[in-house]
Structure formats: C-alpha cells, structure tokens
XYZ file of C-alpha atoms in Angstrom:
99
model
C -60.496 -2.865 -25.026
C -62.781 -4.277 -27.761
C -62.485 -3.037 -31.388
C -65.342 -3.451 -33.796
C -64.551 -3.716 -37.460
C -67.246 -1.991 -39.578
C -68.251 -1.577 -43.141
C -69.334 1.780 -44.393
C -72.605 1.874 -46.347
C -74.569 4.742 -47.690
C -76.525 4.828 -44.432
C -74.279 4.152 -41.431
C -71.552 1.814 -40.521
C -72.518 -1.738 -39.525
C -70.329 -3.829 -37.153
C -68.882 -6.963 -38.802
C -66.515 -8.461 -36.336
C -65.588 -7.753 -32.716
C -61.840 -8.135 -31.883
C -59.778 -7.940 -28.728
C -56.877 -5.479 -29.224
C -54.247 -8.113 -29.651
C -56.470 -10.401 -31.812
C -56.401 -10.300 -35.711
C -58.233 -12.812 -37.630
C -56.086 -15.404 -39.269
C -56.570 -14.798 -42.991
C -55.791 -18.558 -43.500
C -58.760 -19.547 -41.428
C -60.971 -16.892 -43.288
C -59.608 -18.399 -46.511
C -60.641 -21.896 -45.437
C -64.020 -20.724 -44.530
C -64.328 -18.886 -47.820
C -63.194 -21.840 -49.905
C -65.678 -24.219 -48.087
C -68.588 -21.908 -48.719
C -67.548 -21.306 -52.264
C -67.408 -25.080 -52.850
C -70.855 -25.506 -51.192
C -72.411 -22.696 -53.253
C -70.866 -23.986 -56.551
C -72.220 -27.435 -55.817
C -75.733 -26.031 -55.336
C -75.239 -24.113 -58.631
C -74.120 -27.178 -60.511
C -76.206 -29.949 -58.881
C -79.212 -28.137 -57.413
C -81.066 -30.071 -54.831
C -78.682 -33.036 -55.305
C -75.667 -30.997 -54.075
C -75.307 -33.003 -50.829
C -74.860 -36.197 -52.887
C -71.973 -34.669 -54.679
C -69.775 -33.491 -51.794
C -66.563 -35.176 -53.171
C -64.390 -32.902 -55.398
C -64.020 -33.655 -59.108
C -60.661 -35.291 -60.135
C -58.467 -35.014 -63.195
C -59.756 -31.623 -64.239
C -57.648 -28.977 -65.973
C -56.839 -27.411 -62.610
C -55.074 -30.588 -61.378
C -51.698 -29.555 -62.535
C -51.768 -26.439 -60.414
C -51.419 -28.312 -57.204
C -49.723 -31.369 -58.797
C -47.428 -30.240 -61.587
C -45.753 -32.891 -63.684
C -42.246 -31.569 -63.093
C -42.363 -31.209 -59.313
C -43.929 -32.658 -56.220
C -46.865 -31.051 -54.463
C -44.488 -30.122 -51.569
C -42.414 -28.024 -53.994
C -45.246 -25.660 -54.963
C -46.382 -22.819 -52.877
C -48.957 -23.892 -50.279
C -52.502 -22.597 -50.223
C -51.764 -20.359 -47.184
C -49.468 -18.314 -49.471
C -52.563 -17.339 -51.549
C -55.025 -16.742 -48.658
C -54.695 -12.939 -48.387
C -54.372 -12.389 -52.141
C -57.530 -14.383 -52.986
C -59.516 -12.814 -50.199
C -58.343 -9.349 -51.306
C -59.190 -10.133 -54.881
C -62.761 -11.217 -54.169
C -63.294 -8.353 -51.712
C -63.466 -10.329 -48.464
C -60.076 -9.148 -46.936
C -61.112 -5.539 -46.207
C -63.754 -6.795 -43.774
C -61.047 -8.733 -41.861
C -58.506 -5.988 -41.426
C -60.514 -2.772 -40.750
C-alpha cells in the first residue's frame, strides 16, 4: 500500500512525499540534503553570481571548535547524524518527513 504524506494548508492538503508502508525517509539523508541546499543558498546570498567560484567552505572561523574542540578529537564529539532530527525539527523541515 502507498501512503502519501501531506501538508495542510488553508485550502486543501497537498501531497509531499509518497512512501511504501515499510519505508520511512532517513532523517540523516534529509539532513544532508538540507545542509547542501543551505550551503548553496548561503553562498548565493554572500557571493551573488560568483557563488559557484566559492564552493569551498571557509576555514578557521569561530565555528571550527564545534567539530574540532581543543580538548578532544573530532571522533570524541557527537557526529552530525545525532543532530539531524533536532535541526530538521527546529527549522520546520521534519514534520514533512514524518506525517
């Protein structure tokens, strides 16, 4: 059987995603897609038409210590997959995946 996830609007529900009964989207893949699109859109905001020339990530910013703390190795901190559902829920993307 096929289930269709929907979003409810003022007019009528709109299908978002078709799933088989035993299938649930992996939030880690949704998170990866979301991160990639966030990065692309942020590059467009920052660099305008030249965004394609700036596809590398900045280094040595204030955020570096989040993934590479001074007192531990990167393997000792929680991996990105542990934040996937929390971030997606926080930005409002997760409800579309689980309905």
